[in-house]
Every structure is written in structure tokens, then in C-alpha cells.
Amino acid sequence: GQQVMQIPQYQHVQEGEDFTTYCNSSTTLSNIQWYKQRPGGHPVFLIQLVKSGEVKKQKRLTFQFGEAKKNSSLHITATQTTDVGTYFCAGGGGGNKLTFGTGTQLKVEL
Amino acid sequence: NAGVTQTPKFQVLKTGQSMTLQCAQDMNHEYMSWYRQDPGMGLRLIHYSVGAGITDQGEVPNGYNVSRSTTEDFPLRLLSAAPSQTSVYFCASRVTGTGSYNEQFFGPGTRLTVL
């Protein structure tokens, strides 16, 4: 079945540093979504990418979908303490199911 | 709108007990799903439904049953709880469109411990 891996599993940064998490699928994806989960909270939708090579930005967050539609990345510029949480990618294989990645836990220190 | 609601928030069971986790949404979403979240393993799909009367298995369905009698409700039943089912359970819903192209809205979760 479809597998989606994320690296790194954990990331500690100082406030103001950049952060990147990478998502890799074992199969070609039809779409990829990104979610953020604050500690003790539930996943919240951030964005969806559909097209090969697509790049989308949300303020300090930049999302990319690979040309082969098998990988994606989320980059945060100049992290803030409000960025703390776990970031998940979730890949669609064309059917009704989304396969979630293992997540990257981000901690931001002052 | 309340969005997606789940009850209870916390539950402790003994091995072999059964229980039902409740999930409801007021957004008229046709698609509803149940995930479990374990440390280091992300969210894994247990069961999902594309509309009332229609359910299907996800990647980890064993030990769980679901039914969908109304658009609003999608309960998850643990038939005979086992320690391996200790987890955080999330219910989610979305508009049914083509494939998985719509954002999912998650409930607050139920933290289940099986002793």
C-alpha cells in the first residue's frame, strides 16, 4: 500500500531560524495536503497542492510539490514560538483516502 | 456551527470491555472518517464513510466497527478493548468531491487508555 514518510521526526530551532520538513511517498500522488497540530490539539488544515512542481506561500510558510508528484516540502522562514507543533503531510492516491505522513515535531526556543 | 464534536474526551477501559466513541458534525459533510494517532506513527485511517449507509475499511480496521445511519453521526465501536488500542482517536469530516481533494475538519479527539 501507499506509504508516506516524513523527515526529520523532530526539529529544535532557535526563534528566527528557518525550518524545513520533507515528505516522500512510495507512489505518485494525486494531491498532497499539509496539516498542523498544536500540542494537545487536533490537526488543522493548512494547504493543498495538486499540480506537479506547484509552489504556494502563506506568509512565512512555503509549500512545494515535486515534479514527479512523489515528494513535498514545507519551509518556514524565521520561525516564531507560534510555529510550535507537529506538521503532517497527507497524500491522496486518487481514491477517497488520504495517507498521513509520520509528522515532524517542531520546537522553537527563544 | 460546532464543527466536528467527539465524546468522551478521555476514557479508561479494562481489557475486554466494549465502548462506543461518538462523533458528530453539523456541516452536512458526506465524508466522515476515524483515525488513530500513536507516537511516531502519524494518523492511521481506521474506517471511513462516503455517506449514510456506506462504510469502508481503512488501513487499521481490526477490532473496530462503524455504522453510518445519518449524515451527522459516525460512531466508532470497540468490540473487546485491548491494550494495543490505547491511542488518541480523531474523527474527521469533509465535503465529498472528487477523490480526497477537500480539506478535512478534525474533532478535538478522544484519549483512550486500555488497562
XYZ file of C-alpha atoms in Angstrom:
225
model
C 0.000 0.000 0.000
C 0.874 3.652 -0.208
C 3.419 4.844 2.348
C 4.282 8.425 3.192
C 7.400 9.206 5.178
C 8.445 12.485 6.703
C 11.826 13.715 7.847
C 13.018 14.804 10.251
C 10.916 13.341 13.048
C 11.947 16.153 15.415
C 13.460 19.591 14.927
C 14.661 22.057 17.541
C 15.354 25.584 16.320
C 16.094 28.949 17.834
C 13.476 31.583 17.183
C 14.307 33.329 13.924
C 15.915 30.281 12.295
C 14.385 28.595 9.274
C 12.749 25.157 9.315
C 12.030 22.598 6.607
C 10.201 19.292 6.692
C 10.222 16.829 3.815
C 7.560 14.368 2.749
C 8.187 11.374 0.467
C 5.661 8.970 -0.976
C 6.250 5.453 -2.256
C 3.780 6.107 -5.077
C 2.751 9.015 -7.276
C 0.219 11.240 -5.553
C -2.838 12.964 -6.979
C -2.683 15.666 -4.334
C -0.962 16.474 -1.073
C -2.273 18.306 1.934
C -0.453 19.775 4.918
C -1.806 19.950 8.457
C -0.553 21.495 11.681
C -1.258 20.059 15.109
C -0.527 22.136 18.192
C 0.482 20.245 21.361
C -2.631 18.644 22.829
C -4.728 19.748 19.877
C -6.129 18.335 16.695
C -4.808 18.572 13.118
C -5.764 21.744 11.287
C -5.645 22.027 7.502
C -3.023 24.399 6.115
C -2.961 23.945 2.349
C -3.370 21.597 -0.591
C -1.112 21.127 -3.615
C -2.322 19.442 -6.770
C -0.094 20.326 -9.706
C 3.352 18.984 -10.491
C 6.017 21.477 -9.379
C 3.458 23.663 -7.630
C 4.665 26.219 -5.083
C 2.330 28.021 -2.695
C 3.066 30.552 0.002
C 1.253 31.535 3.156
C 3.101 34.420 4.821
C 6.297 32.789 6.170
C 5.312 29.269 5.003
C 6.308 27.934 1.564
C 4.923 24.657 0.267
C 6.272 22.742 -2.724
C 5.058 19.713 -4.649
C 7.716 17.797 -6.535
C 7.809 17.476 -10.300
C 7.174 13.738 -10.084
C 4.365 14.270 -7.536
C 6.047 11.900 -5.095
C 7.526 14.404 -2.671
C 6.705 17.670 -0.997
C 8.240 20.115 1.433
C 7.170 22.770 3.892
C 9.595 25.588 4.651
C 9.088 28.128 7.425
C 11.162 31.297 7.282
C 12.208 32.978 10.528
C 10.351 30.695 12.933
C 8.324 32.097 15.791
C 7.132 30.463 19.005
C 3.661 30.317 17.490
C 5.012 27.839 14.906
C 5.465 25.157 17.576
C 3.610 21.948 16.789
C 3.680 18.868 14.615
C 3.395 19.243 10.855
C 1.858 16.428 8.844
C 1.674 15.879 5.141
C -1.124 13.728 3.770
C -1.083 12.245 0.298
C -4.034 11.331 -1.866
C -3.724 8.383 -4.222
C -6.710 9.247 -6.374
C -9.329 7.489 -4.303
C -11.147 8.623 -1.185
C -8.329 8.008 1.251
C -5.531 10.226 2.467
C -2.347 8.643 3.797
C -0.755 10.714 6.512
C 2.967 11.049 6.964
C 4.623 10.332 10.291
C 4.882 14.037 11.113
C 7.670 16.428 12.093
C 7.569 17.875 15.586
C 8.895 21.429 15.681
C 10.097 23.079 18.876
C 11.117 26.722 18.877
C 13.311 28.130 21.635
C 13.689 31.810 22.482
C -21.547 25.779 13.717
C -19.999 23.440 16.259
C -17.976 21.706 13.539
C -16.891 18.180 14.465
C -17.589 17.111 18.035
C -16.365 13.991 19.831
C -17.311 12.409 23.131
C -15.892 11.456 25.521
C -12.661 13.445 25.709
C -10.987 10.876 27.938
C -11.782 7.229 28.640
C -10.147 4.426 30.593
C -11.213 0.862 29.853
C -10.255 -2.537 31.110
C -9.174 -5.215 28.678
C -12.199 -6.919 27.172
C -14.649 -4.081 27.758
C -16.551 -2.579 24.857
C -17.432 1.021 24.230
C -18.546 3.475 21.574
C -16.755 6.682 20.685
C -19.191 9.271 19.443
C -18.616 11.667 16.559
C -20.997 14.230 15.103
C -20.699 17.046 12.579
C -23.098 19.831 11.651
C -21.558 20.858 8.326
C -23.599 18.427 6.213
C -20.428 16.672 5.127
C -20.938 13.363 3.402
C -17.444 12.008 4.074
C -16.501 11.067 7.638
C -13.554 9.105 8.928
C -11.853 7.801 12.040
C -8.107 7.944 12.664
C -5.922 6.786 15.479
C -2.766 8.641 16.405
C 0.158 6.905 18.068
C 3.578 8.425 18.824
C 5.860 8.373 15.807
C 3.224 6.839 13.530
C 1.190 9.772 12.366
C -2.522 9.335 11.813
C -3.751 5.995 10.553
C -7.156 5.563 8.970
C -9.430 3.076 10.744
C -12.748 3.324 8.864
C -14.420 5.855 6.657
C -17.813 6.598 5.160
C -18.802 8.448 1.995
C -22.418 8.823 3.022
C -25.222 7.440 5.153
C -25.379 3.666 4.893
C -21.931 3.370 3.292
C -18.776 2.461 5.210
C -15.412 1.037 4.257
C -12.213 -0.078 5.924
C -9.064 1.948 6.243
C -5.578 0.641 6.949
C -6.106 -0.496 10.575
C -9.764 -1.679 10.888
C -9.325 -4.780 13.057
C -11.067 -4.573 16.426
C -13.304 -1.667 15.386
C -16.794 -1.405 13.928
C -18.598 1.574 12.453
C -22.033 2.386 11.127
C -23.499 5.466 9.447
C -27.233 5.750 9.859
C -27.343 9.544 9.471
C -25.230 12.153 7.714
C -24.386 13.783 11.043
C -23.191 10.846 13.152
C -20.392 8.315 12.733
C -19.801 6.274 15.916
C -16.776 4.021 16.369
C -17.259 0.841 18.387
C -14.523 -1.071 20.157
C -15.797 -4.619 20.457
C -13.364 -6.002 23.043
C -10.761 -3.453 24.084
C -7.090 -4.426 24.089
C -4.050 -2.521 25.425
C -2.878 -2.117 21.804
C -5.896 0.129 21.252
C -4.580 2.702 23.696
C -4.359 5.764 21.498
C -5.798 9.145 20.632
C -8.766 8.842 18.286
C -9.751 11.584 15.881
C -12.898 11.857 13.854
C -12.812 13.976 10.708
C -15.242 15.088 8.040
C -15.101 16.784 4.669
C -17.173 17.573 1.648
C -17.261 14.633 -0.741
C -15.798 15.716 -4.003
C -13.542 14.007 -6.477
C -11.177 11.758 -4.558
C -9.523 13.317 -1.496
C -9.331 16.893 -2.758
C -11.147 18.628 0.059
C -9.750 19.683 3.419
C -10.652 17.551 6.390
C -12.029 19.062 9.570
C -10.959 17.210 12.692
C -12.700 16.845 16.020
C -10.885 17.505 19.325
C -10.051 13.833 19.853
C -10.701 11.122 22.435
C -7.804 9.907 24.555
C -8.361 6.227 25.277
C -6.368 4.120 27.698
C -6.909 0.364 27.899
C -5.523 -1.302 31.014
